[in-house]
Short mmCIF file of C-alpha atoms in Angstrom, two decimals:
data_model
loop_
_atom_site.label_atom_id
_atom_site.label_comp_id
_atom_site.label_asym_id
_atom_site.label_seq_id
_atom_site.Cartn_x
_atom_site.Cartn_y
_atom_site.Cartn_z
CA MET D 1 -147.17 -112.81 -60.99
CA ALA D 2 -144.34 -113.02 -58.53
CA MET D 3 -143.68 -109.34 -57.80
CA GLU D 4 -140.16 -110.21 -56.83
CA GLY D 5 -138.67 -106.73 -56.74
CA LEU D 6 -135.10 -107.80 -56.02
CA GLY D 7 -132.63 -106.47 -58.56
CA GLN D 8 -135.35 -104.84 -60.65
CA SER D 9 -135.22 -101.34 -62.07
CA SER D 10 -137.90 -98.90 -60.95
CA GLU D 11 -139.59 -99.22 -64.36
CA GLU D 12 -139.78 -103.00 -63.93
CA LYS D 13 -141.21 -102.60 -60.42
CA VAL D 14 -143.88 -100.19 -61.69
CA SER D 15 -144.70 -102.55 -64.55
CA ASP D 16 -144.99 -105.48 -62.14
CA MET D 17 -147.22 -103.45 -59.83
CA MET D 18 -149.46 -102.40 -62.76
CA GLN D 19 -149.81 -106.06 -63.73
CA PHE D 20 -150.42 -107.04 -60.10
CA ILE D 21 -153.26 -104.54 -59.66
CA GLY D 22 -154.62 -105.45 -63.10
CA ASP D 23 -154.73 -109.13 -62.09
CA PHE D 24 -156.80 -108.24 -59.01
CA MET D 25 -159.32 -106.52 -61.30
CA SER D 26 -159.37 -109.33 -63.86
CA ASP D 27 -162.51 -111.23 -64.81
CA SER D 28 -160.42 -114.39 -64.66
CA VAL D 29 -160.72 -116.31 -61.40
CA LYS D 30 -157.27 -117.75 -62.08
CA ASP D 31 -155.70 -114.29 -62.40
CA ARG D 32 -157.42 -113.00 -59.26
CA SER D 33 -156.43 -116.11 -57.32
CA SER D 34 -152.84 -115.76 -58.50
CA ALA D 35 -152.83 -112.08 -57.52
CA GLU D 36 -154.21 -112.92 -54.07
CA HIS D 37 -151.50 -115.54 -53.58
CA ALA D 38 -148.79 -113.09 -54.73
CA PHE D 39 -150.23 -110.40 -52.44
CA ASN D 40 -149.98 -112.70 -49.43
CA LEU D 41 -146.41 -113.70 -50.30
CA VAL D 42 -145.28 -110.13 -50.83
CA LYS D 43 -147.09 -109.04 -47.68
CA GLN D 44 -144.98 -111.52 -45.71
CA ASN D 45 -141.64 -111.08 -47.48
CA CYS D 46 -141.49 -107.60 -49.05
CA HIS D 47 -144.04 -105.69 -47.02
CA GLU D 48 -142.19 -102.36 -47.18
CA ASP D 49 -142.04 -102.43 -50.99
CA LEU D 50 -145.70 -103.38 -51.18
CA ALA D 51 -146.80 -100.56 -48.87
CA SER D 52 -144.71 -98.02 -50.81
CA ASN D 53 -145.97 -99.18 -54.19
CA LEU D 54 -149.63 -99.19 -53.16
CA CYS D 55 -149.25 -95.63 -51.92
CA LEU D 56 -147.61 -94.70 -55.20
CA PHE D 57 -150.55 -96.14 -57.12
CA GLN D 58 -152.94 -93.86 -55.30
CA GLU D 59 -151.61 -91.21 -57.69
CA SER D 60 -152.53 -93.18 -60.83
CA PRO D 61 -154.63 -91.28 -63.38
CA LYS D 62 -156.75 -94.42 -63.79
CA GLU D 63 -159.66 -94.46 -61.35
CA LYS D 64 -160.02 -98.24 -61.27
CA LYS D 65 -156.33 -98.64 -60.39
CA ARG D 66 -156.65 -96.06 -57.58
CA ALA D 67 -159.75 -97.80 -56.27
CA MET D 68 -158.06 -101.21 -56.28
CA ALA D 69 -154.92 -99.78 -54.68
CA ALA D 70 -157.12 -98.33 -51.90
CA VAL D 71 -158.80 -101.70 -51.34
CA LEU D 72 -155.42 -103.45 -51.21
CA LEU D 73 -154.00 -100.78 -48.88
CA ARG D 74 -156.88 -101.33 -46.48
CA LYS D 75 -156.33 -105.06 -46.64
CA LEU D 76 -152.64 -104.52 -46.02
CA LEU D 77 -152.90 -101.99 -43.20
CA THR D 78 -155.59 -103.77 -41.20
CA GLY D 79 -154.17 -105.33 -38.06
CA ASN D 80 -150.58 -104.94 -36.92
CA PHE D 81 -148.98 -104.63 -40.36
CA LEU D 82 -148.22 -100.94 -39.89
CA GLN D 83 -146.18 -101.71 -36.79
CA GLN D 84 -143.86 -103.90 -38.91
CA LEU D 85 -142.83 -100.98 -41.11
CA SER D 86 -139.79 -98.85 -40.40
CA PRO D 87 -140.68 -95.59 -38.61
CA ASN D 88 -139.73 -93.58 -41.70
CA LEU D 89 -141.89 -95.67 -44.05
CA LYS D 90 -144.78 -95.73 -41.57
CA SER D 91 -144.73 -91.93 -41.48
CA ASN D 92 -144.43 -91.76 -45.27
CA VAL D 93 -147.36 -94.15 -45.83
CA THR D 94 -149.67 -92.43 -43.35
CA THR D 95 -148.79 -88.95 -44.62
CA LYS D 96 -149.37 -89.95 -48.26
CA LEU D 97 -152.65 -91.59 -47.29
CA LEU D 98 -154.00 -88.40 -45.72
CA LEU D 99 -152.74 -86.26 -48.61
CA ARG D 100 -154.37 -88.58 -51.13
CA LEU D 101 -157.67 -88.54 -49.25
CA ASN D 102 -157.55 -84.75 -49.18
CA GLU D 103 -156.92 -84.57 -52.95
CA GLU D 104 -159.18 -87.37 -54.21
CA GLU D 105 -162.06 -86.08 -56.34
CA GLN D 106 -163.88 -89.38 -56.94
CA LYS D 107 -166.42 -90.09 -54.21
CA ASP D 108 -166.21 -93.90 -54.32
CA ILE D 109 -162.40 -93.84 -54.09
CA ARG D 110 -162.59 -91.26 -51.30
CA MET D 111 -164.90 -93.60 -49.39
CA LYS D 112 -162.41 -96.45 -49.83
CA LEU D 113 -159.61 -94.19 -48.61
CA CYS D 114 -161.71 -93.23 -45.57
CA LEU D 115 -161.88 -96.93 -44.72
CA VAL D 116 -158.09 -97.16 -45.02
CA VAL D 117 -157.68 -94.12 -42.75
CA PHE D 118 -160.04 -95.68 -40.23
CA ALA D 119 -158.14 -99.00 -40.36
CA VAL D 120 -154.89 -97.16 -39.66
CA ALA D 121 -156.45 -94.97 -36.97
CA SER D 122 -157.91 -97.98 -35.18
CA VAL D 123 -154.42 -99.41 -34.58
CA TYR D 124 -152.18 -96.34 -34.72
CA LEU D 125 -153.98 -93.70 -32.63
CA PRO D 126 -152.99 -91.84 -30.51
CA GLU D 127 -149.46 -92.26 -31.95
CA TRP D 128 -150.50 -90.91 -35.38
CA PRO D 129 -149.45 -87.27 -35.10
CA GLU D 130 -150.95 -86.15 -38.41
CA PHE D 131 -154.42 -87.63 -37.86
CA TRP D 132 -156.10 -85.07 -35.59
CA PRO D 133 -154.71 -82.01 -37.44
CA PHE D 134 -155.95 -83.58 -40.71
CA PHE D 135 -159.32 -84.34 -39.14
CA CYS D 136 -159.62 -80.77 -37.81
CA ARG D 137 -158.69 -79.24 -41.18
CA SER D 138 -161.24 -81.47 -42.91
CA SER D 139 -163.86 -80.57 -40.31
CA ASP D 140 -163.21 -76.86 -40.82
CA SER D 141 -163.15 -77.05 -44.62
CA THR D 142 -165.67 -75.32 -46.84
CA GLU D 143 -165.47 -78.22 -49.31
CA ASN D 144 -168.22 -80.79 -48.90
CA ARG D 145 -165.91 -83.66 -49.87
CA HIS D 146 -163.62 -82.87 -46.93
CA LEU D 147 -166.55 -82.63 -44.51
CA GLU D 148 -167.94 -85.88 -45.88
CA SER D 149 -164.58 -87.61 -45.41
CA ALA D 150 -164.35 -86.38 -41.83
CA LEU D 151 -167.89 -87.63 -41.11
CA LEU D 152 -167.19 -91.02 -42.71
CA ILE D 153 -164.10 -91.47 -40.56
CA LEU D 154 -165.87 -90.20 -37.45
CA VAL D 155 -168.68 -92.75 -37.58
CA LYS D 156 -166.10 -95.54 -37.52
CA LEU D 157 -164.04 -94.26 -34.57
CA SER D 158 -164.57 -95.67 -31.11
CA PRO D 159 -166.06 -93.39 -28.42
CA GLU D 160 -162.74 -93.50 -26.55
CA THR D 161 -160.90 -92.26 -29.62
CA MET D 162 -163.46 -89.52 -30.21
CA MET D 163 -162.95 -88.22 -26.70
CA LEU D 164 -159.32 -87.47 -27.57
CA ASN D 165 -160.34 -84.49 -29.65
CA MET D 166 -163.91 -83.46 -28.99
CA GLN D 167 -163.24 -79.88 -30.14
CA CYS D 168 -162.62 -81.02 -33.75
CA ILE D 169 -165.72 -83.18 -33.64
CA GLN D 170 -167.86 -80.26 -32.47
CA LEU D 171 -166.39 -78.13 -35.26
CA LEU D 172 -167.26 -80.84 -37.79
CA PHE D 173 -170.88 -80.95 -36.68
CA SER D 174 -171.27 -77.19 -36.64
CA ASN D 175 -169.80 -76.89 -40.16
CA SER D 176 -171.85 -79.80 -41.48
CA LEU D 177 -175.10 -78.34 -40.20
CA CYS D 178 -174.52 -74.92 -41.80
#
C-alpha cells in the first residue's frame, strides 16, 4: 500500500489509512512487511499527513484500530520527529493525544497512549505547554483511570523532569493513596 495522499479525496485518504492500519494487524508477513515499508516511506515524505491521520484514527470505534494507531504514533513520535512538524500541527497532535488519553476507556489502549505521551514528553518538555496542566488534572481526578494514566507517565519521566512540577506529583500520590 503506497499511501500516496497527493490528489486524493478525504474519503480515499481515510480508506487508504484504514487499509494501512489493517495491513499492520494482518496475519500475513508480506502485508505487515509492506505496511512497515510504506510507513517508513510516508514517515520520510508525508510525515505531516501521517501524524494527522494517526491522531484521527485514535477516534475509531474499533479498539484494535485505536490500539494499532497508538503503537504507530509512538513509533512515529519517538526521537526528533515531532520537531519536524509545523508548530500548528505539533500543537494539534499533542493536544489530541492528551484529549484521547483522557477519554480512552480501554485500559490496554490507555497504556499504549501513556507510552506515546511519555515519548513526546521525553523530547518536547518543557516546551509542551499542555503537559503539566493535563498531568495535574489527571492527578487530581476522582477517576481511577486518570490517576493510573498519571502514574504510568510519572514512572517513565526522568528525575529532572519530575522536579519541574513537584506539586502535581505530590497531589498524585496523595490522591492515589486515598
